[in-house]
Tab-separated table of C-alpha atoms and ligand atoms in Angstrom:
chain	number	residue	atom	x	y	z
O	219	MET	CA	-2.554	-9.522	4.282
O	220	ILE	CA	-1.979	-5.722	4.921
O	221	THR	CA	1.314	-4.003	5.497
O	222	GLY	CA	1.297	-0.960	7.517
O	223	ALA	CA	-1.979	-1.630	8.793
O	224	THR	CA	-0.708	0.406	11.917
O	225	GLY	CA	-0.847	3.467	9.561
O	226	SER	CA	-4.085	5.918	8.868
O	227	ILE	CA	-4.964	4.308	5.480
O	228	GLY	CA	-3.668	0.590	6.687
O	229	LYS	CA	-5.939	0.845	9.656
O	230	ALA	CA	-8.798	2.128	7.734
O	231	ILE	CA	-8.367	-0.758	5.106
O	232	ALA	CA	-8.322	-3.480	8.038
O	233	GLU	CA	-11.401	-1.890	9.458
O	234	ALA	CA	-13.098	-2.270	6.311
O	235	LEU	CA	-12.261	-5.911	5.691
O	236	ALA	CA	-12.116	-7.211	8.848
O	237	ASP	CA	-15.689	-8.560	8.750
O	238	SER	CA	-15.122	-10.650	5.635
O	239	TYR	CA	-11.602	-11.810	6.022
O	240	GLN	CA	-9.398	-13.462	8.693
O	241	LEU	CA	-6.580	-10.658	8.151
O	242	LEU	CA	-2.849	-11.139	8.567
O	243	LEU	CA	-1.861	-7.261	10.037
O	244	HIS	CA	1.555	-5.989	9.507
O	245	GLY	CA	3.320	-2.940	10.949
O	246	ARG	CA	6.497	-2.254	13.240
O	247	ASP	CA	4.793	-1.858	16.592
O	248	GLU	CA	3.138	-4.860	18.299
O	249	LEU	CA	1.576	-2.808	20.806
O	250	LYS	CA	-0.196	-0.709	18.017
O	251	LEU	CA	-0.882	-4.075	16.332
O	252	LYS	CA	-2.270	-5.730	19.253
O	253	GLU	CA	-4.432	-2.475	20.201
O	254	LEU	CA	-5.908	-2.813	16.621
O	255	THR	CA	-6.742	-6.777	17.125
O	256	LYS	CA	-8.676	-5.587	20.428
O	257	TYR	CA	-11.233	-3.534	18.370
O	258	LEU	CA	-11.568	-5.075	15.093
O	259	PRO	CA	-14.309	-7.637	15.066
O	260	GLY	CA	-13.324	-11.781	14.104
O	261	GLU	CA	-10.009	-12.976	14.957
O	262	HIS	CA	-6.757	-11.543	12.819
O	263	LEU	CA	-3.126	-12.582	13.057
O	264	ILE	CA	-0.198	-9.732	13.386
O	265	MET	CA	3.379	-9.689	12.221
O	266	CYS	CA	6.070	-7.235	13.325
O	267	THR	CA	8.332	-6.622	10.853
O	268	ASP	CA	10.755	-3.720	9.532
O	269	LEU	CA	10.654	-3.682	5.715
O	270	SER	CA	13.248	-1.984	5.354
O	271	ASP	CA	15.722	-4.561	6.531
O	272	LYS	CA	16.767	-7.235	4.040
O	273	GLN	CA	16.806	-10.015	6.462
O	274	SER	CA	13.567	-9.090	8.037
O	275	LEU	CA	11.761	-8.566	4.781
O	276	ALA	CA	13.192	-12.308	4.006
O	277	ASP	CA	11.829	-13.874	7.039
O	278	PHE	CA	8.288	-11.925	6.684
O	279	CYS	CA	8.155	-13.718	3.115
O	280	LYS	CA	9.106	-16.965	4.375
O	281	SER	CA	6.323	-16.408	7.154
O	282	LEU	CA	3.430	-15.516	4.610
O	283	LYS	CA	4.228	-19.054	2.897
O	284	SER	CA	2.762	-20.539	6.474
O	285	ILE	CA	-0.434	-19.027	5.432
O	286	GLY	CA	-0.613	-21.025	2.113
O	287	SER	CA	-3.716	-21.078	0.210
O	288	ASN	CA	-5.602	-19.398	2.828
O	289	LEU	CA	-3.887	-16.069	1.432
O	290	ALA	CA	-6.926	-14.335	-0.838
O	291	GLY	CA	-4.934	-11.380	-1.097
O	292	ILE	CA	-2.377	-8.905	-0.181
O	293	ILE	CA	-1.961	-5.054	0.316
O	294	ASN	CA	1.392	-3.440	0.031
O	295	ASN	CA	0.341	-0.539	1.887
O	296	ALA	CA	3.294	0.683	3.892
O	297	GLY	CA	5.108	3.461	2.754
O	298	ILE	CA	7.396	6.844	3.679
O	299	THR	CA	7.959	9.904	2.456
O	300	LYS	CA	11.213	11.590	3.573
O	301	ASP	CA	9.846	15.158	2.105
O	302	LYS	CA	13.108	17.333	1.095
O	303	ALA	CA	14.812	18.645	-1.751
O	304	LEU	CA	16.709	16.475	-3.788
O	305	LEU	CA	19.482	18.830	-3.559
O	306	PHE	CA	19.595	17.840	0.162
O	307	GLN	CA	18.246	14.416	0.285
O	308	SER	CA	20.893	12.064	1.999
O	309	GLU	CA	21.582	8.874	0.080
O	310	ALA	CA	20.517	6.896	3.613
O	311	ASP	CA	17.165	8.683	3.165
O	312	ILE	CA	17.112	7.501	-0.606
O	313	ASP	CA	17.961	3.915	0.034
O	314	ALA	CA	15.303	3.964	3.154
O	315	LEU	CA	12.567	4.899	0.881
O	316	PHE	CA	13.374	2.515	-2.027
O	317	ALA	CA	13.638	-0.344	0.183
O	318	THR	CA	10.492	0.367	2.120
O	319	ASN	CA	8.274	1.676	-0.731
O	320	LEU	CA	10.150	-0.770	-3.618
O	321	ARG	CA	12.012	-3.092	-2.922
O	322	ALA	CA	9.563	-4.684	-0.093
O	323	PRO	CA	6.026	-4.899	-1.991
O	324	LEU	CA	8.320	-6.306	-4.942
O	325	LEU	CA	9.545	-9.133	-3.099
O	326	ILE	CA	6.266	-9.325	-0.912
O	327	SER	CA	4.121	-9.786	-4.419
O	328	LYS	CA	7.025	-12.551	-5.250
O	329	ALA	CA	6.097	-14.329	-2.242
O	330	ALA	CA	2.165	-14.070	-2.591
O	331	LEU	CA	2.754	-14.869	-6.355
O	332	LYS	CA	4.500	-18.074	-5.540
O	333	ILE	CA	1.267	-19.257	-3.228
O	334	PHE	CA	-1.220	-17.502	-5.455
O	335	ASN	CA	0.080	-19.480	-8.595
O	336	ALA	CA	-0.175	-22.770	-6.712
O	337	LYS	CA	-4.117	-21.872	-6.874
O	338	ASN	CA	-4.623	-20.014	-9.695
O	339	GLU	CA	-6.135	-16.985	-8.016
O	340	GLY	CA	-5.227	-14.209	-5.747
O	341	VAL	CA	-5.150	-10.601	-5.888
O	342	ILE	CA	-2.330	-7.965	-5.128
O	343	ILE	CA	-3.298	-4.467	-4.300
O	344	ASN	CA	-0.504	-1.803	-4.100
O	345	ILE	CA	-1.051	1.529	-2.649
O	346	GLY	CA	0.487	4.180	-5.183
O	347	SER	CA	0.093	7.966	-5.108
O	348	CYS	CA	-1.140	10.804	-7.228
O	349	VAL	CA	2.440	11.979	-6.982
O	350	GLY	CA	3.245	8.961	-9.298
O	351	GLN	CA	1.904	10.518	-12.243
O	352	MET	CA	2.080	14.170	-11.279
O	353	GLY	CA	5.483	14.208	-9.933
O	354	ASN	CA	5.928	16.701	-6.878
O	355	ALA	CA	8.397	19.113	-5.785
O	356	PHE	CA	10.117	17.957	-2.415
O	357	GLN	CA	9.119	14.147	-3.506
O	358	VAL	CA	11.659	12.970	-6.357
O	359	ALA	CA	12.150	9.708	-4.709
O	360	TYR	CA	9.027	9.327	-3.447
O	361	SER	CA	6.875	10.294	-6.581
O	362	MET	CA	9.339	7.791	-8.125
O	363	SER	CA	8.713	4.682	-6.159
O	364	LYS	CA	4.765	5.266	-6.231
O	365	ALA	CA	4.942	5.671	-10.134
O	366	ALA	CA	7.378	2.547	-10.239
O	367	LEU	CA	4.729	0.759	-8.184
O	368	ALA	CA	2.133	1.241	-10.707
O	369	ALA	CA	4.726	-0.088	-13.454
O	370	MET	CA	5.157	-3.249	-11.138
O	371	THR	CA	1.389	-3.764	-11.355
O	372	ALA	CA	0.875	-3.517	-14.856
O	373	SER	CA	3.862	-5.934	-15.569
O	374	ILE	CA	2.571	-8.458	-13.084
O	375	ALA	CA	-0.902	-8.228	-14.602
O	376	LYS	CA	1.061	-9.186	-18.010
O	377	GLU	CA	3.474	-11.346	-16.809
O	378	VAL	CA	1.165	-13.679	-14.933
O	379	THR	CA	-1.324	-14.667	-17.767
O	380	SER	CA	1.842	-14.787	-20.225
O	381	ILE	CA	2.865	-17.949	-18.279
O	382	ASN	CA	-0.553	-19.125	-17.351
O	383	PRO	CA	-3.175	-17.524	-19.777
O	384	SER	CA	-5.960	-19.064	-17.642
O	385	SER	CA	-4.733	-17.299	-14.185
O	386	LYS	CA	-7.100	-15.138	-12.576
O	387	ILE	CA	-4.512	-13.572	-10.610
O	388	ARG	CA	-4.918	-9.765	-10.585
O	389	SER	CA	-2.586	-7.080	-9.917
O	390	VAL	CA	-3.988	-3.254	-9.229
O	391	CYS	CA	-2.589	-0.315	-8.075
O	392	VAL	CA	-4.588	2.165	-6.024
O	393	SER	CA	-3.280	5.932	-6.154
O	394	PRO	CA	-4.394	8.143	-3.278
O	395	GLY	CA	-4.819	11.788	-3.848
O	396	PHE	CA	-4.312	13.849	-0.556
O	397	ILE	CA	-5.623	12.069	2.080
O	398	GLU	CA	-6.340	13.194	5.833
O	399	THR	CA	-4.038	11.422	7.440
O	400	ASN	CA	-0.793	11.427	9.460
O	401	MET	CA	1.462	11.536	6.217
O	402	THR	CA	-0.902	14.833	5.506
O	403	GLU	CA	-1.192	16.173	9.035
O	404	SER	CA	2.230	17.645	9.145
O	405	LEU	CA	1.696	19.559	5.978
O	406	SER	CA	1.390	23.537	7.005
O	407	ALA	CA	-1.897	25.392	6.746
O	408	ASP	CA	-0.895	27.194	3.758
O	409	ILE	CA	0.152	24.265	1.619
O	410	LYS	CA	-2.857	22.414	2.416
O	411	ALA	CA	-4.769	25.490	1.149
O	412	GLN	CA	-2.722	25.126	-1.984
O	413	TYR	CA	-3.297	21.813	-2.600
O	414	LYS	CA	-7.030	22.167	-2.059
O	415	LYS	CA	-7.137	24.458	-4.595
O	416	LEU	CA	-5.914	21.709	-7.344
O	417	ILE	CA	-8.541	19.539	-6.408
O	418	PRO	CA	-11.550	19.709	-8.431
O	419	SER	CA	-13.270	18.171	-5.216
O	420	LYS	CA	-12.126	20.997	-3.048
O	421	ARG	CA	-11.120	18.804	-0.079
O	422	PHE	CA	-8.866	16.288	1.085
O	423	GLY	CA	-10.096	12.612	1.167
O	424	GLN	CA	-10.749	10.065	3.825
O	425	ALA	CA	-8.776	6.987	4.533
O	426	LYS	CA	-12.364	4.868	4.496
O	427	GLU	CA	-12.800	6.164	0.966
O	428	VAL	CA	-9.391	4.280	-0.248
O	429	ALA	CA	-10.567	1.744	1.888
O	430	SER	CA	-14.071	1.348	0.161
O	431	VAL	CA	-12.193	1.081	-3.322
O	432	VAL	CA	-9.546	-1.812	-2.123
O	433	GLN	CA	-12.518	-3.744	-0.321
O	434	PHE	CA	-14.285	-3.533	-4.040
O	435	LEU	CA	-11.399	-4.523	-5.674
O	436	LEU	CA	-11.038	-7.837	-3.573
O	437	SER	CA	-14.505	-8.862	-4.325
O	438	PRO	CA	-15.864	-10.647	-7.161
O	439	GLY	CA	-17.201	-7.787	-8.927
O	440	ALA	CA	-13.961	-6.299	-9.694
O	441	GLU	CA	-12.699	-9.854	-11.421
O	442	TYR	CA	-12.068	-7.829	-14.399
O	443	ILE	CA	-10.125	-5.009	-13.351
O	444	ASN	CA	-6.418	-5.947	-13.654
O	445	GLY	CA	-2.784	-4.258	-14.131
O	446	VAL	CA	-4.515	-0.699	-13.889
O	447	GLU	CA	-4.249	2.209	-11.409
O	448	ILE	CA	-7.007	3.349	-10.089
O	449	LYS	CA	-6.974	6.795	-9.045
O	450	VAL	CA	-8.553	7.702	-5.527
O	451	ASN	CA	-7.901	11.637	-5.663
O	452	GLY	CA	-10.894	14.000	-5.991
O	453	GLY	CA	-9.826	15.073	-9.321
O	454	ILE	CA	-6.533	16.658	-8.886
O	455	ILE	CA	-4.084	16.080	-12.089
B	167	LIG	N1	-1.618	10.174	3.271
B	167	LIG	C1	-2.016	10.308	2.187
B	167	LIG	O1	-2.463	11.875	1.661
B	167	LIG	C2	-1.419	9.160	1.360
B	167	LIG	C3	-1.543	9.930	-0.466
B	167	LIG	C4	-1.221	8.778	-1.064
B	167	LIG	C5	-0.401	7.684	-1.184
B	167	LIG	N2	-0.403	7.594	0.337
B	167	LIG	C6	0.220	5.991	0.420
B	167	LIG	O2	-0.329	5.437	1.477
B	167	LIG	C7	0.117	4.490	2.154
B	167	LIG	C8	-0.150	4.754	3.514
B	167	LIG	O3	-0.070	5.805	4.098
B	167	LIG	P1	-0.839	6.685	5.475
B	167	LIG	O4	-0.686	8.290	5.173
B	167	LIG	O5	-1.483	5.537	6.036
B	167	LIG	O6	0.947	6.309	6.125
B	167	LIG	P2	0.830	6.456	7.559
B	167	LIG	O7	0.067	6.841	8.496
B	167	LIG	O8	2.139	7.191	8.023
B	167	LIG	O9	1.581	4.924	7.796
B	167	LIG	C9	2.411	4.116	6.877
B	167	LIG	C10	2.542	2.763	7.465
B	167	LIG	O10	3.562	2.008	7.059
B	167	LIG	C11	4.320	1.498	8.054
B	167	LIG	N3	5.808	1.401	7.824
B	167	LIG	C12	6.684	2.452	7.377
B	167	LIG	N4	7.960	2.381	7.211
B	167	LIG	C13	7.935	0.854	7.663
B	167	LIG	C14	9.049	-0.235	7.640
B	167	LIG	N5	10.036	0.243	7.573
B	167	LIG	N6	8.879	-1.084	7.848
B	167	LIG	C15	7.224	-1.672	7.808
B	167	LIG	N7	6.070	-0.912	7.785
B	167	LIG	C16	6.837	0.548	7.788
B	167	LIG	C17	3.725	2.370	9.445
B	167	LIG	O11	4.314	1.396	10.104
B	167	LIG	P3	4.745	2.305	11.517
B	167	LIG	O12	3.229	2.691	12.473
B	167	LIG	O13	5.461	1.218	12.711
B	167	LIG	O14	5.281	3.744	11.573
B	167	LIG	C18	2.424	2.104	9.387
B	167	LIG	O15	1.949	1.235	9.491
B	167	LIG	C19	1.720	4.799	2.100
B	167	LIG	O16	2.459	3.946	0.802
B	167	LIG	C20	1.626	6.308	1.260
B	167	LIG	O17	2.739	6.271	0.311
B	167	LIG	C21	-0.635	8.532	1.250
């Protein structure tokens, strides 16, 4: 299951996984989701939900149950930024940001854990961000939400094996740096140039470079990767 599969990174993840898994693709726009299923190889399911709405999120979590033991992994990818100086940021924006970037992945992970516990395996992948470690001007609440996702990842990994030492459930955070997507498209040329100077690889990343890491993390070769934050950021610190 991939949340935010209609966005740049979500779509790239869907493209990377579509050959190997039947996907449950989540988004807010049914048309976009239908378009996506048309060109992906294989047969996939779609689900439309506004994750910032409490009731819709609760319904979404309930419907995850219907997939039952077929659920191999979840990718908490949907996220929003709301860039603005904290001084001018509205409470409504802050609430929307935490509801989408934090409350939703937490409750979706809880719902998935119920399914994973029954079969003793499953993978939770949270899409964080480099700004969760670095901090960033005009992204105070966003950076907080991404740092919290990394903490959630580590805490879930510790908790599942403290409850059941033989658990094979894993939780991993993938934190991209600046990726060429809708989210970074709106930055001015000046800002983009400034950021590129800070990146040892001297370029923004591609969504497919995040997707290939997610693909690996779901594979048996990644079974010993748990509770950590994997940075896909060209070396920015
Ligand atoms: N782009 C970057 O450089 C970058 C860097 C670091 C981390 N990230 C993280 O990577 C993830 C994906 O980013 P992206 O660049 O692919 O962003 P994007 O293109 O803007 O896609 C965001 C996705 O989240 C969905 N979404 C937003 N609010 C939602 C809500 N309330 N309920 C349900 N779905 C909602 C969007 O649905 P709609 O299509 O309906 O809007 C879309 O599918 C995010 O968590 C972001 O924080 C991105």
